[in-house]
Amino acid sequence: MFGLDITIGWASMLHFFSYDTIKITLLLTGIIFVVTVLRSFMSIERTRALLGGKREGVGNVLAASLGVVTPFCSCSAVPAFIGFVASGIPLGVTMSFLIASPLVNEVAIALLLGLFGVGPTVLYVAAGLVIAIVAGMVIGRFRLEGHVEAFVYETRLRGQVIDSTAGLTWGDRLAMGREEVASILRKIWPYLLVGIGLGAVIHGWAPADFFARYAGPDNPFAVLVAVAIGVPLYSNAAGILPLVDALYDKGMPMGTLLAFMMATVALSLPEMILLRRVLKPRLIATFAGVTALGIVAVGYIFNAIL
């Protein structure tokens, strides 16, 4: 509308911030509303019985598989994560979903297939699922449920905490959805804007040559550098793949590229800022640390294989 050239750094930054603020706000609104209404039909005891205890490993596999078919970016997966935790699904299981949803989805699979062929695509999908399942199981063993903010476990109707399984009308359920949208957006909007703003700054000013220079094939620490660079970038898989393709043409190893892509979509800085509103620092650090270790391991293993 203003005739700006988005190949210029500051214009690209403005475009990224405007587009992603609107997109993520709409996604959050829709997802929070739908998840809250669906949650009103769930029995916490039945959900725990299905996915908890001895079946936790099965739960991790199911949650990671669900993540594959939900094309959320890392930020918009957070409301679904809140709904799962509030419904009594074990924390480690919900973490498997939170990791897999942005990391592996049908958009990423289709684009990877078109750009790199069957082999790298299968490796990426398999590695993403393994990271999501194993990381969720490891986090579940730490028993960090107490490091989730208290409001996540509360379902409210007209300001009162209620038992969401007690005889609710459709009017009640829809009211719960509207109130949950307003409540969560009020709590997280500053974190959301700061996170998207940081991502926009880096997106607008980070040159492609920088990645090739410091994470190239001659650097034994290339995978670590790629993960460190990828975390603050913030993008979904579809958004980061053109950059991955450009870096591949510059000679960056496939394992380093996959680690960079995984870090960007599964461990974005905006996601960490957004998660801080619902998780306490120790749980965020555990989530980021376990996931990052898995991503780094995948990068080095793939470099050795390929």
PDB file of C-alpha atoms in Angstrom:
ATOM      1  CA  MET A   1       0.000   0.000   0.000  1.00  0.00           C
ATOM      2  CA  PHE A   2       2.873   2.376   0.804  1.00  0.00           C
ATOM      3  CA  GLY A   3       5.064   1.212  -2.076  1.00  0.00           C
ATOM      4  CA  LEU A   4       7.910   0.054   0.183  1.00  0.00           C
ATOM      5  CA  ASP A   5      10.638  -2.236  -1.125  1.00  0.00           C
ATOM      6  CA  ILE A   6      10.692  -5.205   1.262  1.00  0.00           C
ATOM      7  CA  THR A   7      14.179  -6.182   0.115  1.00  0.00           C
ATOM      8  CA  ILE A   8      15.414  -3.200   2.168  1.00  0.00           C
ATOM      9  CA  GLY A   9      16.243  -4.137   5.779  1.00  0.00           C
ATOM     10  CA  TRP A  10      13.936  -1.785   7.676  1.00  0.00           C
ATOM     11  CA  ALA A  11      11.030  -2.333   5.239  1.00  0.00           C
ATOM     12  CA  SER A  12      11.448  -6.109   5.519  1.00  0.00           C
ATOM     13  CA  MET A  13      11.449  -5.727   9.311  1.00  0.00           C
ATOM     14  CA  LEU A  14       8.233  -3.648   9.225  1.00  0.00           C
ATOM     15  CA  HIS A  15       6.555  -6.131   6.876  1.00  0.00           C
ATOM     16  CA  PHE A  16       7.521  -9.083   9.084  1.00  0.00           C
ATOM     17  CA  PHE A  17       6.313  -7.375  12.273  1.00  0.00           C
ATOM     18  CA  SER A  18       2.969  -6.245  10.794  1.00  0.00           C
ATOM     19  CA  TYR A  19       2.180  -9.526   9.060  1.00  0.00           C
ATOM     20  CA  ASP A  20       3.165 -11.802  11.927  1.00  0.00           C
ATOM     21  CA  THR A  21       1.455  -9.696  14.604  1.00  0.00           C
ATOM     22  CA  ILE A  22      -1.862  -9.924  12.742  1.00  0.00           C
ATOM     23  CA  LYS A  23      -1.385 -13.571  11.751  1.00  0.00           C
ATOM     24  CA  ILE A  24      -0.413 -14.808  15.217  1.00  0.00           C
ATOM     25  CA  THR A  25      -3.111 -12.772  16.978  1.00  0.00           C
ATOM     26  CA  LEU A  26      -5.783 -14.270  14.698  1.00  0.00           C
ATOM     27  CA  LEU A  27      -4.332 -17.764  15.126  1.00  0.00           C
ATOM     28  CA  LEU A  28      -4.185 -17.395  18.891  1.00  0.00           C
ATOM     29  CA  THR A  29      -7.761 -16.118  19.057  1.00  0.00           C
ATOM     30  CA  GLY A  30      -9.126 -18.970  16.966  1.00  0.00           C
ATOM     31  CA  ILE A  31      -7.066 -21.703  18.598  1.00  0.00           C
ATOM     32  CA  ILE A  32      -7.714 -20.564  22.187  1.00  0.00           C
ATOM     33  CA  PHE A  33     -11.452 -20.346  21.531  1.00  0.00           C
ATOM     34  CA  VAL A  34     -11.746 -23.755  19.864  1.00  0.00           C
ATOM     35  CA  VAL A  35      -9.480 -25.515  22.372  1.00  0.00           C
ATOM     36  CA  THR A  36     -11.385 -24.022  25.330  1.00  0.00           C
ATOM     37  CA  VAL A  37     -14.756 -25.126  23.959  1.00  0.00           C
ATOM     38  CA  LEU A  38     -13.410 -28.623  23.250  1.00  0.00           C
ATOM     39  CA  ARG A  39     -11.823 -28.716  26.691  1.00  0.00           C
ATOM     40  CA  SER A  40     -15.235 -28.128  28.257  1.00  0.00           C
ATOM     41  CA  PHE A  41     -16.246 -31.628  27.071  1.00  0.00           C
ATOM     42  CA  MET A  42     -13.160 -33.354  28.469  1.00  0.00           C
ATOM     43  CA  SER A  43     -13.041 -35.300  31.701  1.00  0.00           C
ATOM     44  CA  ILE A  44      -9.699 -34.692  33.406  1.00  0.00           C
ATOM     45  CA  GLU A  45      -9.796 -38.125  35.044  1.00  0.00           C
ATOM     46  CA  ARG A  46     -10.525 -39.927  31.775  1.00  0.00           C
ATOM     47  CA  THR A  47      -7.791 -38.024  29.942  1.00  0.00           C
ATOM     48  CA  ARG A  48      -5.231 -38.835  32.620  1.00  0.00           C
ATOM     49  CA  ALA A  49      -6.242 -42.500  32.527  1.00  0.00           C
ATOM     50  CA  LEU A  50      -5.809 -42.594  28.750  1.00  0.00           C
ATOM     51  CA  LEU A  51      -2.453 -40.818  28.445  1.00  0.00           C
ATOM     52  CA  GLY A  52      -0.857 -40.980  31.872  1.00  0.00           C
ATOM     53  CA  GLY A  53       1.091 -43.511  33.896  1.00  0.00           C
ATOM     54  CA  LYS A  54       2.239 -46.580  32.016  1.00  0.00           C
ATOM     55  CA  ARG A  55       0.845 -45.272  28.738  1.00  0.00           C
ATOM     56  CA  GLU A  56       2.921 -42.110  28.833  1.00  0.00           C
ATOM     57  CA  GLY A  57       5.264 -43.370  26.099  1.00  0.00           C
ATOM     58  CA  VAL A  58       2.289 -44.103  23.848  1.00  0.00           C
ATOM     59  CA  GLY A  59       0.979 -40.648  24.703  1.00  0.00           C
ATOM     60  CA  ASN A  60       4.231 -39.050  23.546  1.00  0.00           C
ATOM     61  CA  VAL A  61       4.013 -40.859  20.204  1.00  0.00           C
ATOM     62  CA  LEU A  62       0.352 -39.848  19.758  1.00  0.00           C
ATOM     63  CA  ALA A  63       1.056 -36.224  20.722  1.00  0.00           C
ATOM     64  CA  ALA A  64       4.031 -35.963  18.339  1.00  0.00           C
ATOM     65  CA  SER A  65       1.925 -37.516  15.560  1.00  0.00           C
ATOM     66  CA  LEU A  66      -0.847 -34.989  16.236  1.00  0.00           C
ATOM     67  CA  GLY A  67       1.762 -32.258  15.974  1.00  0.00           C
ATOM     68  CA  VAL A  68       2.627 -33.390  12.447  1.00  0.00           C
ATOM     69  CA  VAL A  69      -0.918 -32.728  11.185  1.00  0.00           C
ATOM     70  CA  THR A  70      -1.339 -29.365  12.946  1.00  0.00           C
ATOM     71  CA  PRO A  71       0.463 -26.694  10.888  1.00  0.00           C
ATOM     72  CA  PHE A  72       1.174 -24.314  13.786  1.00  0.00           C
ATOM     73  CA  CYS A  73       4.216 -22.114  14.143  1.00  0.00           C
ATOM     74  CA  SER A  74       5.936 -22.308  17.523  1.00  0.00           C
ATOM     75  CA  CYS A  75       3.953 -19.390  18.986  1.00  0.00           C
ATOM     76  CA  SER A  76       0.516 -20.500  17.823  1.00  0.00           C
ATOM     77  CA  ALA A  77       1.084 -24.014  19.221  1.00  0.00           C
ATOM     78  CA  VAL A  78       1.201 -22.547  22.754  1.00  0.00           C
ATOM     79  CA  PRO A  79      -2.615 -22.222  23.239  1.00  0.00           C
ATOM     80  CA  ALA A  80      -3.125 -25.867  22.270  1.00  0.00           C
ATOM     81  CA  PHE A  81      -0.351 -26.746  24.728  1.00  0.00           C
ATOM     82  CA  ILE A  82      -2.227 -24.819  27.462  1.00  0.00           C
ATOM     83  CA  GLY A  83      -5.434 -26.686  26.666  1.00  0.00           C
ATOM     84  CA  PHE A  84      -3.734 -30.080  26.824  1.00  0.00           C
ATOM     85  CA  VAL A  85      -2.086 -29.366  30.190  1.00  0.00           C
ATOM     86  CA  ALA A  86      -5.325 -27.966  31.629  1.00  0.00           C
ATOM     87  CA  SER A  87      -7.176 -31.110  30.500  1.00  0.00           C
ATOM     88  CA  GLY A  88      -4.940 -33.340  32.585  1.00  0.00           C
ATOM     89  CA  ILE A  89      -2.649 -34.644  29.828  1.00  0.00           C
ATOM     90  CA  PRO A  90       0.839 -35.249  31.311  1.00  0.00           C
ATOM     91  CA  LEU A  91       3.293 -32.387  30.865  1.00  0.00           C
ATOM     92  CA  GLY A  92       5.861 -34.500  29.021  1.00  0.00           C
ATOM     93  CA  VAL A  93       3.223 -35.611  26.510  1.00  0.00           C
ATOM     94  CA  THR A  94       2.170 -32.019  25.800  1.00  0.00           C
ATOM     95  CA  MET A  95       5.842 -31.109  25.322  1.00  0.00           C
ATOM     96  CA  SER A  96       6.056 -33.727  22.558  1.00  0.00           C
ATOM     97  CA  PHE A  97       3.199 -31.918  20.798  1.00  0.00           C
ATOM     98  CA  LEU A  98       4.760 -28.485  21.404  1.00  0.00           C
ATOM     99  CA  ILE A  99       8.023 -29.602  19.776  1.00  0.00           C
ATOM    100  CA  ALA A 100       6.561 -31.622  16.889  1.00  0.00           C
ATOM    101  CA  SER A 101       3.859 -29.165  15.793  1.00  0.00           C
ATOM    102  CA  PRO A 102       6.149 -26.436  14.395  1.00  0.00           C
ATOM    103  CA  LEU A 103       9.004 -28.817  13.629  1.00  0.00           C
ATOM    104  CA  VAL A 104       7.287 -31.382  11.377  1.00  0.00           C
ATOM    105  CA  ASN A 105       4.156 -30.589   9.379  1.00  0.00           C
ATOM    106  CA  GLU A 106       2.772 -31.241   5.920  1.00  0.00           C
ATOM    107  CA  VAL A 107       3.901 -27.848   4.585  1.00  0.00           C
ATOM    108  CA  ALA A 108       7.506 -28.490   5.628  1.00  0.00           C
ATOM    109  CA  ILE A 109       7.378 -32.018   4.195  1.00  0.00           C
ATOM    110  CA  ALA A 110       6.059 -30.833   0.816  1.00  0.00           C
ATOM    111  CA  LEU A 111       8.607 -28.036   0.519  1.00  0.00           C
ATOM    112  CA  LEU A 112      11.519 -30.204   1.636  1.00  0.00           C
ATOM    113  CA  LEU A 113      10.503 -32.839  -0.874  1.00  0.00           C
ATOM    114  CA  GLY A 114      10.454 -30.303  -3.688  1.00  0.00           C
ATOM    115  CA  LEU A 115      13.770 -28.671  -2.739  1.00  0.00           C
ATOM    116  CA  PHE A 116      15.924 -31.584  -1.551  1.00  0.00           C
ATOM    117  CA  GLY A 117      14.239 -34.835  -2.558  1.00  0.00           C
ATOM    118  CA  VAL A 118      13.095 -37.923  -0.667  1.00  0.00           C
ATOM    119  CA  GLY A 119      16.244 -38.755   1.351  1.00  0.00           C
ATOM    120  CA  PRO A 120      16.732 -35.490   3.311  1.00  0.00           C
ATOM    121  CA  THR A 121      12.944 -35.172   3.756  1.00  0.00           C
ATOM    122  CA  VAL A 122      12.624 -38.623   5.355  1.00  0.00           C
ATOM    123  CA  LEU A 123      15.656 -37.922   7.549  1.00  0.00           C
ATOM    124  CA  TYR A 124      14.201 -34.600   8.687  1.00  0.00           C
ATOM    125  CA  VAL A 125      10.764 -36.022   9.503  1.00  0.00           C
ATOM    126  CA  ALA A 126      12.226 -39.028  11.342  1.00  0.00           C
ATOM    127  CA  ALA A 127      14.651 -36.835  13.318  1.00  0.00           C
ATOM    128  CA  GLY A 128      11.913 -34.343  14.197  1.00  0.00           C
ATOM    129  CA  LEU A 129       9.603 -37.057  15.515  1.00  0.00           C
ATOM    130  CA  VAL A 130      12.395 -38.733  17.499  1.00  0.00           C
ATOM    131  CA  ILE A 131      13.394 -35.401  19.083  1.00  0.00           C
ATOM    132  CA  ALA A 132       9.764 -34.605  19.984  1.00  0.00           C
ATOM    133  CA  ILE A 133       9.048 -38.050  21.460  1.00  0.00           C
ATOM    134  CA  VAL A 134      12.320 -38.479  23.365  1.00  0.00           C
ATOM    135  CA  ALA A 135      12.446 -34.880  24.627  1.00  0.00           C
ATOM    136  CA  GLY A 136       8.858 -35.149  25.867  1.00  0.00           C
ATOM    137  CA  MET A 137       9.587 -38.401  27.678  1.00  0.00           C
ATOM    138  CA  VAL A 138      12.730 -36.957  29.289  1.00  0.00           C
ATOM    139  CA  ILE A 139      10.919 -33.793  30.412  1.00  0.00           C
ATOM    140  CA  GLY A 140       8.083 -35.950  31.780  1.00  0.00           C
ATOM    141  CA  ARG A 141      10.552 -37.832  34.003  1.00  0.00           C
ATOM    142  CA  PHE A 142      11.649 -34.571  35.662  1.00  0.00           C
ATOM    143  CA  ARG A 143       8.142 -34.102  37.174  1.00  0.00           C
ATOM    144  CA  LEU A 144       8.042 -30.337  36.630  1.00  0.00           C
ATOM    145  CA  GLU A 145       4.254 -29.882  36.713  1.00  0.00           C
ATOM    146  CA  GLY A 146       4.690 -27.442  39.606  1.00  0.00           C
ATOM    147  CA  HIS A 147       6.583 -25.122  37.262  1.00  0.00           C
ATOM    148  CA  VAL A 148       3.479 -24.429  35.156  1.00  0.00           C
ATOM    149  CA  GLU A 149       1.740 -21.167  36.111  1.00  0.00           C
ATOM    150  CA  ALA A 150      -1.386 -21.821  38.197  1.00  0.00           C
ATOM    151  CA  PHE A 151      -3.858 -20.097  35.833  1.00  0.00           C
ATOM    152  CA  VAL A 152      -3.162 -22.717  33.134  1.00  0.00           C
ATOM    153  CA  TYR A 153      -4.986 -25.341  35.215  1.00  0.00           C
ATOM    154  CA  GLU A 154      -8.035 -23.141  35.777  1.00  0.00           C
ATOM    155  CA  THR A 155     -11.154 -23.084  33.603  1.00  0.00           C
ATOM    156  CA  ARG A 156     -13.231 -19.982  34.256  1.00  0.00           C
ATOM    157  CA  LEU A 157     -16.806 -18.989  33.492  1.00  0.00           C
ATOM    158  CA  ARG A 158     -17.910 -15.421  34.259  1.00  0.00           C
ATOM    159  CA  GLY A 159     -14.824 -14.923  36.380  1.00  0.00           C
ATOM    160  CA  GLN A 160     -15.261 -18.033  38.526  1.00  0.00           C
ATOM    161  CA  VAL A 161     -13.083 -21.152  38.447  1.00  0.00           C
ATOM    162  CA  ILE A 162     -15.343 -24.093  37.569  1.00  0.00           C
ATOM    163  CA  ASP A 163     -15.284 -27.826  36.969  1.00  0.00           C
ATOM    164  CA  SER A 164     -15.386 -27.879  33.161  1.00  0.00           C
ATOM    165  CA  THR A 165     -17.133 -31.269  33.091  1.00  0.00           C
ATOM    166  CA  ALA A 166     -20.163 -30.174  35.146  1.00  0.00           C
ATOM    167  CA  GLY A 167     -23.442 -29.884  33.089  1.00  0.00           C
ATOM    168  CA  LEU A 168     -22.652 -26.879  30.901  1.00  0.00           C
ATOM    169  CA  THR A 169     -24.924 -25.477  28.197  1.00  0.00           C
ATOM    170  CA  TRP A 170     -23.628 -24.498  24.764  1.00  0.00           C
ATOM    171  CA  GLY A 171     -24.008 -20.877  25.831  1.00  0.00           C
ATOM    172  CA  ASP A 172     -21.741 -21.559  28.808  1.00  0.00           C
ATOM    173  CA  ARG A 173     -19.155 -23.290  26.628  1.00  0.00           C
ATOM    174  CA  LEU A 174     -19.046 -20.453  24.079  1.00  0.00           C
ATOM    175  CA  ALA A 175     -18.827 -17.903  26.896  1.00  0.00           C
ATOM    176  CA  MET A 176     -15.878 -19.841  28.334  1.00  0.00           C
ATOM    177  CA  GLY A 177     -14.177 -19.676  24.937  1.00  0.00           C
ATOM    178  CA  ARG A 178     -14.640 -15.906  24.643  1.00  0.00           C
ATOM    179  CA  GLU A 179     -13.477 -15.276  28.197  1.00  0.00           C
ATOM    180  CA  GLU A 180     -10.419 -17.498  27.781  1.00  0.00           C
ATOM    181  CA  VAL A 181      -9.404 -15.627  24.603  1.00  0.00           C
ATOM    182  CA  ALA A 182      -9.675 -12.275  26.382  1.00  0.00           C
ATOM    183  CA  SER A 183      -7.910 -13.537  29.516  1.00  0.00           C
ATOM    184  CA  ILE A 184      -4.915 -15.135  27.787  1.00  0.00           C
ATOM    185  CA  LEU A 185      -4.429 -12.326  25.249  1.00  0.00           C
ATOM    186  CA  ARG A 186      -4.442  -9.768  28.075  1.00  0.00           C
ATOM    187  CA  LYS A 187      -1.714 -11.757  29.828  1.00  0.00           C
ATOM    188  CA  ILE A 188       0.541 -12.437  26.863  1.00  0.00           C
ATOM    189  CA  TRP A 189       0.237  -9.507  24.425  1.00  0.00           C
ATOM    190  CA  PRO A 190       3.349  -7.634  25.674  1.00  0.00           C
ATOM    191  CA  TYR A 191       5.421 -10.839  25.420  1.00  0.00           C
ATOM    192  CA  LEU A 192       3.992 -11.497  21.967  1.00  0.00           C
ATOM    193  CA  LEU A 193       4.862  -8.045  20.607  1.00  0.00           C
ATOM    194  CA  VAL A 194       8.361  -8.081  22.105  1.00  0.00           C
ATOM    195  CA  GLY A 195       9.042 -11.544  20.709  1.00  0.00           C
ATOM    196  CA  ILE A 196       7.783 -10.727  17.207  1.00  0.00           C
ATOM    197  CA  GLY A 197       9.677  -7.420  17.315  1.00  0.00           C
ATOM    198  CA  LEU A 198      12.958  -9.165  18.102  1.00  0.00           C
ATOM    199  CA  GLY A 199      12.329 -11.686  15.360  1.00  0.00           C
ATOM    200  CA  ALA A 200      11.553  -8.860  12.908  1.00  0.00           C
ATOM    201  CA  VAL A 201      14.782  -7.019  13.710  1.00  0.00           C
ATOM    202  CA  ILE A 202      16.904 -10.120  13.147  1.00  0.00           C
ATOM    203  CA  HIS A 203      14.878 -11.128  10.079  1.00  0.00           C
ATOM    204  CA  GLY A 204      15.410  -7.717   8.475  1.00  0.00           C
ATOM    205  CA  TRP A 205      19.129  -7.327   9.156  1.00  0.00           C
ATOM    206  CA  ALA A 206      20.747 -10.791   9.203  1.00  0.00           C
ATOM    207  CA  PRO A 207      22.618 -11.348   5.890  1.00  0.00           C
ATOM    208  CA  ALA A 208      22.794 -14.808   4.321  1.00  0.00           C
ATOM    209  CA  ASP A 209      26.593 -14.518   3.987  1.00  0.00           C
ATOM    210  CA  PHE A 210      26.854 -14.337   7.770  1.00  0.00           C
ATOM    211  CA  PHE A 211      25.513 -17.887   8.132  1.00  0.00           C
ATOM    212  CA  ALA A 212      27.718 -19.306   5.397  1.00  0.00           C
ATOM    213  CA  ARG A 213      30.816 -17.660   6.884  1.00  0.00           C
ATOM    214  CA  TYR A 214      30.396 -18.803  10.495  1.00  0.00           C
ATOM    215  CA  ALA A 215      28.546 -22.108  10.025  1.00  0.00           C
ATOM    216  CA  GLY A 216      30.282 -23.423   6.932  1.00  0.00           C
ATOM    217  CA  PRO A 217      31.748 -26.920   6.412  1.00  0.00           C
ATOM    218  CA  ASP A 218      35.220 -25.959   7.683  1.00  0.00           C
ATOM    219  CA  ASN A 219      34.018 -25.055  11.171  1.00  0.00           C
ATOM    220  CA  PRO A 220      33.839 -28.063  13.568  1.00  0.00           C
ATOM    221  CA  PHE A 221      31.424 -26.053  15.728  1.00  0.00           C
ATOM    222  CA  ALA A 222      29.177 -25.255  12.750  1.00  0.00           C
ATOM    223  CA  VAL A 223      26.152 -27.125  14.126  1.00  0.00           C
ATOM    224  CA  LEU A 224      26.387 -25.316  17.473  1.00  0.00           C
ATOM    225  CA  VAL A 225      26.713 -21.973  15.664  1.00  0.00           C
ATOM    226  CA  ALA A 226      23.765 -22.802  13.396  1.00  0.00           C
ATOM    227  CA  VAL A 227      21.549 -23.654  16.386  1.00  0.00           C
ATOM    228  CA  ALA A 228      22.628 -20.496  18.252  1.00  0.00           C
ATOM    229  CA  ILE A 229      21.847 -18.372  15.171  1.00  0.00           C
ATOM    230  CA  GLY A 230      18.569 -20.147  14.448  1.00  0.00           C
ATOM    231  CA  VAL A 231      16.960 -19.673  17.869  1.00  0.00           C
ATOM    232  CA  PRO A 232      16.374 -15.893  17.694  1.00  0.00           C
ATOM    233  CA  LEU A 233      15.340 -15.853  14.020  1.00  0.00           C
ATOM    234  CA  TYR A 234      11.709 -17.028  14.443  1.00  0.00           C
ATOM    235  CA  SER A 235       9.959 -18.493  11.435  1.00  0.00           C
ATOM    236  CA  ASN A 236       7.799 -21.438  10.507  1.00  0.00           C
ATOM    237  CA  ALA A 237       9.186 -24.198   8.297  1.00  0.00           C
ATOM    238  CA  ALA A 238       7.732 -22.695   5.122  1.00  0.00           C
ATOM    239  CA  GLY A 239       9.278 -19.314   5.890  1.00  0.00           C
ATOM    240  CA  ILE A 240      12.784 -20.604   6.649  1.00  0.00           C
ATOM    241  CA  LEU A 241      13.121 -23.061   3.745  1.00  0.00           C
ATOM    242  CA  PRO A 242      14.030 -20.437   1.087  1.00  0.00           C
ATOM    243  CA  LEU A 243      16.966 -19.374   3.292  1.00  0.00           C
ATOM    244  CA  VAL A 244      17.915 -23.029   3.849  1.00  0.00           C
ATOM    245  CA  ASP A 245      17.886 -23.547   0.080  1.00  0.00           C
ATOM    246  CA  ALA A 246      20.125 -20.506  -0.452  1.00  0.00           C
ATOM    247  CA  LEU A 247      22.578 -21.660   2.224  1.00  0.00           C
ATOM    248  CA  TYR A 248      22.661 -25.164   0.713  1.00  0.00           C
ATOM    249  CA  ASP A 249      23.709 -23.616  -2.608  1.00  0.00           C
ATOM    250  CA  LYS A 250      26.549 -21.889  -0.738  1.00  0.00           C
ATOM    251  CA  GLY A 251      27.895 -25.278   0.356  1.00  0.00           C
ATOM    252  CA  MET A 252      26.624 -25.606   3.927  1.00  0.00           C
ATOM    253  CA  PRO A 253      26.378 -29.298   5.033  1.00  0.00           C
ATOM    254  CA  MET A 254      22.905 -30.839   5.181  1.00  0.00           C
ATOM    255  CA  GLY A 255      23.166 -31.760   8.875  1.00  0.00           C
ATOM    256  CA  THR A 256      24.059 -28.170   9.791  1.00  0.00           C
ATOM    257  CA  LEU A 257      21.169 -26.885   7.692  1.00  0.00           C
ATOM    258  CA  LEU A 258      18.680 -29.289   9.298  1.00  0.00           C
ATOM    259  CA  ALA A 259      19.880 -28.268  12.772  1.00  0.00           C
ATOM    260  CA  PHE A 260      19.534 -24.595  11.815  1.00  0.00           C
ATOM    261  CA  MET A 261      16.024 -25.157  10.484  1.00  0.00           C
ATOM    262  CA  MET A 262      14.955 -27.180  13.534  1.00  0.00           C
ATOM    263  CA  ALA A 263      16.286 -24.562  15.956  1.00  0.00           C
ATOM    264  CA  THR A 264      14.515 -21.775  14.072  1.00  0.00           C
ATOM    265  CA  VAL A 265      11.083 -23.412  14.039  1.00  0.00           C
ATOM    266  CA  ALA A 266      11.125 -25.333  17.356  1.00  0.00           C
ATOM    267  CA  LEU A 267      13.152 -23.064  19.691  1.00  0.00           C
ATOM    268  CA  SER A 268      12.340 -19.541  18.561  1.00  0.00           C
ATOM    269  CA  LEU A 269      13.039 -16.671  20.953  1.00  0.00           C
ATOM    270  CA  PRO A 270       9.473 -15.314  20.570  1.00  0.00           C
ATOM    271  CA  GLU A 271       8.167 -18.732  21.625  1.00  0.00           C
ATOM    272  CA  MET A 272      10.372 -18.681  24.740  1.00  0.00           C
ATOM    273  CA  ILE A 273       9.078 -15.195  25.615  1.00  0.00           C
ATOM    274  CA  LEU A 274       5.488 -16.318  25.088  1.00  0.00           C
ATOM    275  CA  LEU A 275       6.004 -19.514  27.092  1.00  0.00           C
ATOM    276  CA  ARG A 276       7.350 -17.480  30.004  1.00  0.00           C
ATOM    277  CA  ARG A 277       3.792 -16.293  30.652  1.00  0.00           C
ATOM    278  CA  VAL A 278       2.608 -19.880  31.200  1.00  0.00           C
ATOM    279  CA  LEU A 279       5.771 -21.710  32.331  1.00  0.00           C
ATOM    280  CA  LYS A 280       8.333 -20.914  35.021  1.00  0.00           C
ATOM    281  CA  PRO A 281      12.010 -20.378  34.072  1.00  0.00           C
ATOM    282  CA  ARG A 282      13.235 -23.808  35.206  1.00  0.00           C
ATOM    283  CA  LEU A 283      10.734 -25.625  32.984  1.00  0.00           C
ATOM    284  CA  ILE A 284      11.480 -23.355  30.008  1.00  0.00           C
ATOM    285  CA  ALA A 285      15.225 -23.956  30.475  1.00  0.00           C
ATOM    286  CA  THR A 286      14.658 -27.723  30.667  1.00  0.00           C
ATOM    287  CA  PHE A 287      12.473 -27.699  27.552  1.00  0.00           C
ATOM    288  CA  ALA A 288      14.971 -25.589  25.585  1.00  0.00           C
ATOM    289  CA  GLY A 289      18.011 -27.513  26.821  1.00  0.00           C
ATOM    290  CA  VAL A 290      16.684 -31.016  26.112  1.00  0.00           C
ATOM    291  CA  THR A 291      15.366 -30.000  22.682  1.00  0.00           C
ATOM    292  CA  ALA A 292      18.584 -28.168  21.752  1.00  0.00           C
ATOM    293  CA  LEU A 293      20.707 -31.192  22.705  1.00  0.00           C
ATOM    294  CA  GLY A 294      18.583 -33.380  20.444  1.00  0.00           C
ATOM    295  CA  ILE A 295      18.863 -30.915  17.555  1.00  0.00           C
ATOM    296  CA  VAL A 296      22.654 -30.592  17.926  1.00  0.00           C
ATOM    297  CA  ALA A 297      23.025 -34.392  18.027  1.00  0.00           C
ATOM    298  CA  VAL A 298      20.922 -34.736  14.859  1.00  0.00           C
ATOM    299  CA  GLY A 299      23.043 -32.124  13.087  1.00  0.00           C
ATOM    300  CA  TYR A 300      26.342 -33.859  13.826  1.00  0.00           C
ATOM    301  CA  ILE A 301      24.970 -37.340  13.076  1.00  0.00           C
ATOM    302  CA  PHE A 302      23.574 -36.240   9.715  1.00  0.00           C
ATOM    303  CA  ASN A 303      26.828 -34.480   8.800  1.00  0.00           C
ATOM    304  CA  ALA A 304      28.691 -37.701   9.534  1.00  0.00           C
ATOM    305  CA  ILE A 305      26.223 -39.830   7.505  1.00  0.00           C
ATOM    306  CA  LEU A 306      25.749 -37.483   4.543  1.00  0.00           C
TER     307      LEU A 306
END
